[in-house]
Each structure stands twice: as C-alpha cells, then as structure tokens.
Amino acid sequence: MENRYTWRHKDLLDVVQLSLDDVEHLLNTAQQFYEINARPVKKVPTLKGRSVVLLFIEASTRTKTSFDMAGKRLSADTFALAKSGSSMQKGETLKDTALTLQAMNPDVIVIRHSSSGAAQFLAQRLNCAVVNAGDGWHAHPTQALLDAFTLRQRWENRFAGKKALILGDIAHSRVARSNVHLLAKLGVRVRLCAPRTLLPRGVEDWPAEVYTDIDAAVRDMDAVMCLRLQLERQQAGLLPSLAEYSARYCLTRRHMESAAPGALILHPGPMNRGLEIASDIADSPESVVLDQVSSGVAVRMAVLFLHATRNEA
Ligand code: CP
C-alpha cells in the first residue's frame, strides 16, 4: 500500500504538537541518517543549497554542535549566531534579530533561548521553519526525540510495557517536560522523582506517577534518566544544601540494584558528576549517555530534513 504520510508542521516547538505517526516517521527518518553517520563518508547532498541559522542565545555544547553537524552532513549551509558578538549586545531585540535573519532567506532557524515561549514567539512572526532547541523551562523537543531514539534502539523498537524514571530537578527541566509527554505518548509508564521543592506546580496533571523517595521510585525501572541540577535557574532556598541533595537524590550503584535487570541510564548532559549521578554510574556499561549524543546528530538531521523540505512532494 502507498505510504501517504507527509510532514505537515512548519515549526517544531514542542513534542505535544506531534502525533504518534509524526514521531514514528521522524524516528524512522533518523534511523536512515544514523546509518549514514556510521559510514566513513558521512555527507549526503540532501539539503544542498539550503540555509540553516543556529541562533543560540543560551549556552550549549551538544545541541548546537549536533545541529551544526546535522546541517553540514546534509550539505546545507549553516550559520551560527550567539548573543556575544551579535548586535543583541547593542540592545537589538529578539524580534528584530529574527526578522533581520529571515530577510536573508534561510530555510530553518534553530533557536535556543532562556525564555519559555521564545521559539513560539519567532514561529508566529517568521515564514521560515523555526525549530526549538530549548526554551527556558518549557520544552526541548529534539532532546526528547533523541532520547526516544536511543531507547528505541536498545529496546528493539518496543516501548509498550516499559517503565522509565525521570529523576532530579524536574521543576526547572525542559528535558523532563518534553520527555514525560513523548514517553507517555509512546506507551512508556513514566515515574518522576524529586524533592518536593523541585517538583513543579501542576505536576499531578502530567502523565506520570510522582515520587519523592528515590528507593521506591527506581524499583523495577527499565530506564533511569537523571537530570542536571539547574543551579542557574533556581531561587535560593529550594534545597537545604547541595551535600544533602546529593546524599538523597544522587543516582548510585545501590539504587540501580533494585531497577530491572539491564536497566539503562540516561542523562541529557551536561552532568554534575557526584551531585545528581555517581561517576561510576555515568561511565557504567548500562549508561547510554554518549549514545544519546550520537542519536542527537541523526535526529537533528531528520528534523532539519523534514522542516526544510516540507512543501515538496
Ligand atoms: N542536553 C543539552 O541540551 O545539552 P547542551 O546544553 O550542551 O546543548
């Protein structure tokens, strides 16, 4: 039967906009690029002549580099702009910066910004595709997609019946917000665990069970995703001390002994070793932290490809 699927989204702002068909199509597309990334020559002409702007107004290693690499491997021209060195330092607004970039006729603008809603703000004003590379506490859709891609590879394409724990600073985490929705959409039973002060308001409405006791939360999990303690986004007084946080919520070998056999360990990075994840756990055979990074290039190739070519038959 003819496959009539077409990617209809101008922008990628959050995983909640995606149907299950969209997610499966995107992950299948990423799988093809993942195989290309394993070849000695990784460049394909798919997006030759297209332009991708990387507008990163907040620090990034993984997301920025992998979007840049993804664009280049597809033969697109990529242009990176940070706040430092741009006219935003002279007070130019985000809106004027984006309209200026759009006047150069790019196909995709990838934006990271510390304000929730920044990607949507641009998407409403620009004709080109806007891809959210992380906005404040709101969403990090490509992180959730690359995490799902990583789990799908290890779980041989079966999500139903799997159980995953997201552990740590849920309140300030766009990674948690995107992952909880995507994993639940894929049929994974999700648990969240954090001290009460690091659980967001309204968490009871998220598609997940909520815990404050790590020993109870980790039991029988097929995957545990640790989150970075986002010290730069926290108000004073949310934690008694970092030492106390680490003593109660740092994922250790002892915790993993009660998880399901072969349970996977994820972390979006950058990691605070010894604070939210023990170093030996981060480097253990069960850790897929670096697989997540490799998946990120393939998933971002798929995201750029689908958005840059969405109007083509
Ligand atoms: N996981 C993630 O977004 O990492 P970077 O901040 O390094 O891009």
Coordinates of C-alpha atoms and ligand atoms in Angstrom, one line a residue:
M1 CA 0.0 0.0 0.0
E2 CA 1.2 3.5 -0.8
N3 CA 2.6 5.4 2.2
R4 CA 0.6 8.7 2.2
Y5 CA 2.3 10.2 5.2
T6 CA 3.5 13.8 4.8
W7 CA 5.2 16.0 7.4
R8 CA 2.8 19.0 7.9
H9 CA 4.5 21.0 10.6
K10 CA 6.1 24.3 9.7
D11 CA 7.8 24.5 13.0
L12 CA 9.0 22.2 15.8
L13 CA 8.1 23.9 19.1
D14 CA 7.2 21.0 21.4
V15 CA 6.6 17.3 21.3
V16 CA 2.9 17.8 22.3
Q17 CA 2.2 19.0 18.7
L18 CA 3.3 15.7 17.3
S19 CA 1.1 12.7 16.6
L20 CA 2.3 9.2 17.1
D21 CA 2.6 8.9 13.3
D22 CA 4.8 12.0 13.2
V23 CA 7.1 10.6 15.9
E24 CA 7.4 7.3 14.2
H25 CA 8.1 8.9 10.8
L26 CA 10.7 11.2 12.4
L27 CA 12.4 8.3 14.2
N28 CA 12.4 6.2 11.1
T29 CA 13.9 9.0 9.1
A30 CA 16.5 9.5 11.8
Q31 CA 17.4 5.8 11.6
Q32 CA 18.3 6.2 7.9
F33 CA 20.6 9.1 8.8
Y34 CA 22.0 7.2 11.7
E35 CA 23.2 4.5 9.3
I36 CA 24.7 7.2 7.1
N37 CA 26.6 8.6 10.1
A38 CA 28.3 5.2 10.6
R39 CA 29.9 5.4 7.1
P40 CA 33.4 6.6 6.5
V41 CA 31.9 9.4 4.3
K42 CA 29.0 11.0 6.1
K43 CA 28.0 13.8 3.8
V44 CA 24.9 13.5 1.6
P45 CA 23.6 16.1 -0.9
T46 CA 20.0 16.0 0.5
L47 CA 19.9 19.7 1.6
K48 CA 22.4 21.2 -0.8
G49 CA 21.7 24.9 -1.4
R50 CA 19.5 25.2 1.8
S51 CA 20.5 27.5 4.7
V52 CA 20.1 26.8 8.4
V53 CA 20.7 29.6 11.0
L54 CA 21.7 28.5 14.5
L55 CA 20.5 31.3 16.9
F56 CA 21.8 30.2 20.3
I57 CA 21.2 32.9 22.9
E58 CA 22.0 30.5 25.7
A59 CA 25.0 28.2 26.1
S60 CA 25.1 24.8 24.5
T61 CA 27.6 22.2 23.6
R62 CA 25.6 19.1 22.4
T63 CA 22.6 20.7 20.8
K64 CA 24.4 23.5 18.9
T65 CA 27.2 21.2 17.7
S66 CA 24.9 18.4 16.6
F67 CA 22.5 20.8 14.7
D68 CA 25.6 22.3 13.0
M69 CA 27.0 18.8 12.2
A70 CA 23.5 17.6 11.1
G71 CA 23.1 20.5 8.7
K72 CA 26.6 20.1 7.3
R73 CA 26.2 16.3 6.8
L74 CA 23.1 17.1 4.8
S75 CA 25.1 19.6 2.7
A76 CA 23.1 22.6 4.0
D77 CA 25.0 25.8 4.7
T78 CA 24.9 26.5 8.5
F79 CA 25.4 29.9 10.1
A80 CA 25.8 30.3 13.8
L81 CA 24.9 33.4 15.8
A82 CA 25.3 33.9 19.6
K83 CA 24.4 36.8 21.7
S84 CA 28.1 37.6 22.2
G85 CA 29.4 39.2 19.1
S86 CA 26.0 40.0 17.6
S87 CA 24.0 43.3 17.7
M88 CA 21.9 41.9 20.5
Q89 CA 24.8 43.0 22.7
K90 CA 24.0 46.5 21.5
G91 CA 20.4 46.1 22.5
E92 CA 18.8 44.8 19.3
T93 CA 15.6 42.8 20.3
L94 CA 15.0 39.1 19.5
K95 CA 12.2 40.1 17.1
D96 CA 14.4 42.5 15.1
T97 CA 17.3 40.0 15.2
A98 CA 15.0 37.2 13.8
L99 CA 13.4 39.5 11.1
T100 CA 16.9 40.5 10.0
L101 CA 18.0 36.9 9.7
Q102 CA 14.8 36.0 7.9
A103 CA 15.5 38.7 5.3
M104 CA 18.5 36.7 4.3
N105 CA 16.0 33.9 3.3
P106 CA 17.1 30.9 5.4
D107 CA 15.1 27.7 5.3
V108 CA 15.3 26.9 9.0
I109 CA 16.1 28.9 12.1
V110 CA 17.1 26.8 15.1
I111 CA 16.7 28.8 18.4
R112 CA 17.8 28.2 21.9
H113 CA 16.8 30.9 24.4
S114 CA 16.5 31.2 28.2
S115 CA 12.9 32.4 28.0
S116 CA 10.0 29.9 27.7
G117 CA 8.0 30.7 24.6
A118 CA 10.9 32.3 22.7
A119 CA 10.6 29.7 19.9
Q120 CA 6.9 30.2 19.5
F121 CA 7.3 34.0 19.5
L122 CA 9.6 33.6 16.4
A123 CA 7.4 31.0 14.8
Q124 CA 4.4 33.3 14.8
R125 CA 6.4 36.1 13.1
L126 CA 8.6 34.2 10.6
N127 CA 7.8 32.4 7.3
C128 CA 10.7 30.0 7.5
A129 CA 10.7 27.0 9.8
V130 CA 11.6 27.5 13.4
V131 CA 13.0 24.7 15.5
N132 CA 13.1 24.9 19.3
A133 CA 16.5 23.9 20.6
G134 CA 15.4 24.5 24.2
D135 CA 13.4 27.5 25.6
G136 CA 13.6 28.2 29.3
W137 CA 11.8 25.6 31.4
H138 CA 9.3 25.0 28.6
A139 CA 10.4 22.4 26.1
H140 CA 13.4 20.7 24.4
P141 CA 11.7 18.6 21.8
T142 CA 14.8 17.3 20.0
Q143 CA 16.3 16.1 23.3
A144 CA 13.1 14.1 24.0
L145 CA 13.2 12.7 20.4
L146 CA 16.9 11.7 20.6
D147 CA 16.2 10.1 24.0
A148 CA 13.3 8.1 22.5
F149 CA 15.5 7.2 19.5
T150 CA 18.2 5.9 21.9
L151 CA 15.7 3.9 23.9
R152 CA 14.1 2.5 20.8
Q153 CA 17.4 1.1 19.6
R154 CA 18.1 -0.6 22.9
W155 CA 14.6 -1.8 23.4
E156 CA 14.3 -3.1 19.8
N157 CA 11.5 -0.8 18.9
R158 CA 9.2 -1.8 21.8
F159 CA 8.1 0.9 24.2
A160 CA 4.8 -0.6 25.4
G161 CA 5.1 -2.0 28.9
K162 CA 8.5 -0.3 29.5
K163 CA 8.9 1.8 32.6
A164 CA 11.1 4.9 32.9
L165 CA 12.1 7.1 35.8
I166 CA 13.0 10.8 35.4
L167 CA 15.0 11.8 38.4
G168 CA 16.1 15.1 39.8
D169 CA 15.4 18.8 39.1
I170 CA 12.0 18.3 37.4
A171 CA 10.8 21.8 38.3
H172 CA 13.4 23.6 36.1
S173 CA 13.8 21.0 33.4
R174 CA 12.5 21.5 29.8
V175 CA 14.0 18.0 29.2
A176 CA 11.6 16.4 31.8
R177 CA 8.6 18.3 30.3
S178 CA 9.3 17.1 26.8
N179 CA 10.3 13.6 27.8
V180 CA 7.4 12.9 30.0
H181 CA 4.9 13.7 27.2
L182 CA 6.8 11.9 24.5
L183 CA 7.5 8.7 26.5
A184 CA 3.9 8.6 27.7
K185 CA 2.7 9.0 24.0
L186 CA 4.9 6.1 23.1
G187 CA 3.3 3.8 25.7
V188 CA 6.0 4.0 28.4
R189 CA 4.9 4.2 32.1
V190 CA 6.7 7.2 33.5
R191 CA 7.7 8.0 37.1
L192 CA 9.1 11.3 38.3
C193 CA 11.2 11.6 41.4
A194 CA 12.4 14.8 43.1
P195 CA 12.4 16.6 46.4
R196 CA 9.0 18.4 46.9
T197 CA 10.7 21.8 46.3
L198 CA 11.9 20.6 42.8
L199 CA 8.5 19.3 41.7
P200 CA 6.7 21.8 39.5
R201 CA 3.2 23.2 40.3
G202 CA 0.6 21.1 38.5
V203 CA 2.8 18.0 38.2
E204 CA -0.2 15.9 39.3
D205 CA -1.7 16.6 35.8
W206 CA 1.4 15.2 34.0
P207 CA 1.1 11.7 32.6
A208 CA 3.3 10.2 35.3
E209 CA 3.4 8.9 38.8
V210 CA 5.2 11.2 41.2
Y211 CA 7.6 10.1 43.9
T212 CA 9.9 11.9 46.4
D213 CA 11.6 8.7 47.7
I214 CA 14.3 7.5 45.2
D215 CA 14.4 4.0 46.6
A216 CA 10.7 3.5 45.9
A217 CA 10.9 5.3 42.5
V218 CA 13.7 3.3 41.0
R219 CA 12.3 -0.1 41.8
D220 CA 11.8 -2.2 38.6
M221 CA 12.6 0.6 36.2
D222 CA 13.8 -0.3 32.7
A223 CA 15.5 3.1 32.3
V224 CA 16.5 5.9 34.7
M225 CA 17.0 9.4 33.3
C226 CA 19.0 11.7 35.6
L227 CA 18.5 15.4 35.2
R228 CA 21.1 18.2 35.8
L229 CA 20.5 20.2 38.9
Q230 CA 19.9 23.6 37.2
L231 CA 21.6 25.8 39.7
E232 CA 21.5 28.8 37.4
R233 CA 17.6 28.7 37.3
Q234 CA 17.0 28.1 41.0
Q235 CA 15.8 30.6 43.5
A236 CA 17.7 30.5 46.8
G237 CA 16.2 28.2 49.5
L238 CA 14.9 25.4 47.3
L239 CA 17.5 23.0 48.7
P240 CA 19.0 22.8 52.2
S241 CA 22.4 22.2 50.7
L242 CA 24.0 20.5 47.7
A243 CA 25.5 17.9 50.0
E244 CA 22.1 17.0 51.3
Y245 CA 20.6 16.9 47.8
S246 CA 23.4 14.6 46.7
A247 CA 23.1 12.3 49.7
R248 CA 19.3 11.8 49.0
Y249 CA 19.0 12.1 45.2
C250 CA 22.3 11.2 43.5
L251 CA 21.8 8.0 41.5
T252 CA 24.3 5.3 42.7
R253 CA 25.0 1.7 42.0
R254 CA 23.0 0.8 45.1
H255 CA 19.9 2.3 43.6
M256 CA 20.4 0.6 40.3
E257 CA 20.4 -2.8 42.1
S258 CA 16.7 -2.6 42.5
A259 CA 16.0 -1.4 38.9
A260 CA 15.0 -4.0 36.3
P261 CA 17.9 -6.2 35.1
G262 CA 19.9 -4.4 32.4
A263 CA 18.2 -1.1 33.1
L264 CA 19.6 1.8 31.1
I265 CA 20.9 5.0 32.5
L266 CA 20.4 8.3 30.6
H267 CA 21.5 11.9 31.2
P268 CA 20.9 14.8 28.8
G269 CA 24.2 16.4 29.8
P270 CA 26.0 18.4 30.9
M271 CA 26.4 16.2 34.0
N272 CA 27.2 17.3 37.5
R273 CA 29.1 14.1 38.5
G274 CA 28.7 13.3 42.1
L275 CA 25.8 15.6 42.5
E276 CA 22.9 14.0 40.5
I277 CA 24.7 11.0 39.2
A278 CA 27.6 9.0 40.6
S279 CA 30.6 9.0 38.3
D280 CA 30.9 5.2 38.1
I281 CA 27.2 5.0 37.1
A282 CA 27.7 7.7 34.4
D283 CA 30.6 5.6 33.0
S284 CA 29.0 2.1 33.5
P285 CA 28.1 -0.3 30.7
E286 CA 24.4 0.5 31.3
S287 CA 25.0 4.2 30.7
V288 CA 23.8 5.4 27.2
V289 CA 24.8 9.0 27.8
L290 CA 27.2 9.1 24.8
D291 CA 24.7 7.1 22.6
Q292 CA 22.3 9.9 23.3
V293 CA 24.8 12.3 21.8
S294 CA 25.3 10.1 18.7
S295 CA 21.5 9.8 18.3
G296 CA 21.2 13.6 18.5
V297 CA 23.0 14.1 15.2
A298 CA 20.8 11.7 13.4
V299 CA 17.6 13.0 15.0
R300 CA 18.5 16.6 14.2
M301 CA 19.3 15.6 10.6
A302 CA 15.8 14.2 10.4
V303 CA 14.3 17.4 11.9
L304 CA 16.2 19.7 9.5
F305 CA 15.4 17.5 6.5
L306 CA 11.6 17.3 7.3
H307 CA 11.3 21.0 8.0
A308 CA 13.4 22.2 5.1
T309 CA 11.6 20.0 2.6
R310 CA 8.0 20.0 4.0
N311 CA 6.5 21.8 1.0
E312 CA 7.9 19.3 -1.5
A313 CA 6.2 16.3 -2.9
Ligands
CP1 N1 21.3 18.3 26.5 C1 21.6 19.6 26.1 O1 20.7 20.4 25.7 O2 22.9 19.9 26.2 P1 23.6 21.3 25.7 O3 23.1 22.3 26.6 O4 25.1 21.1 25.8 O5 23.1 21.6 24.3

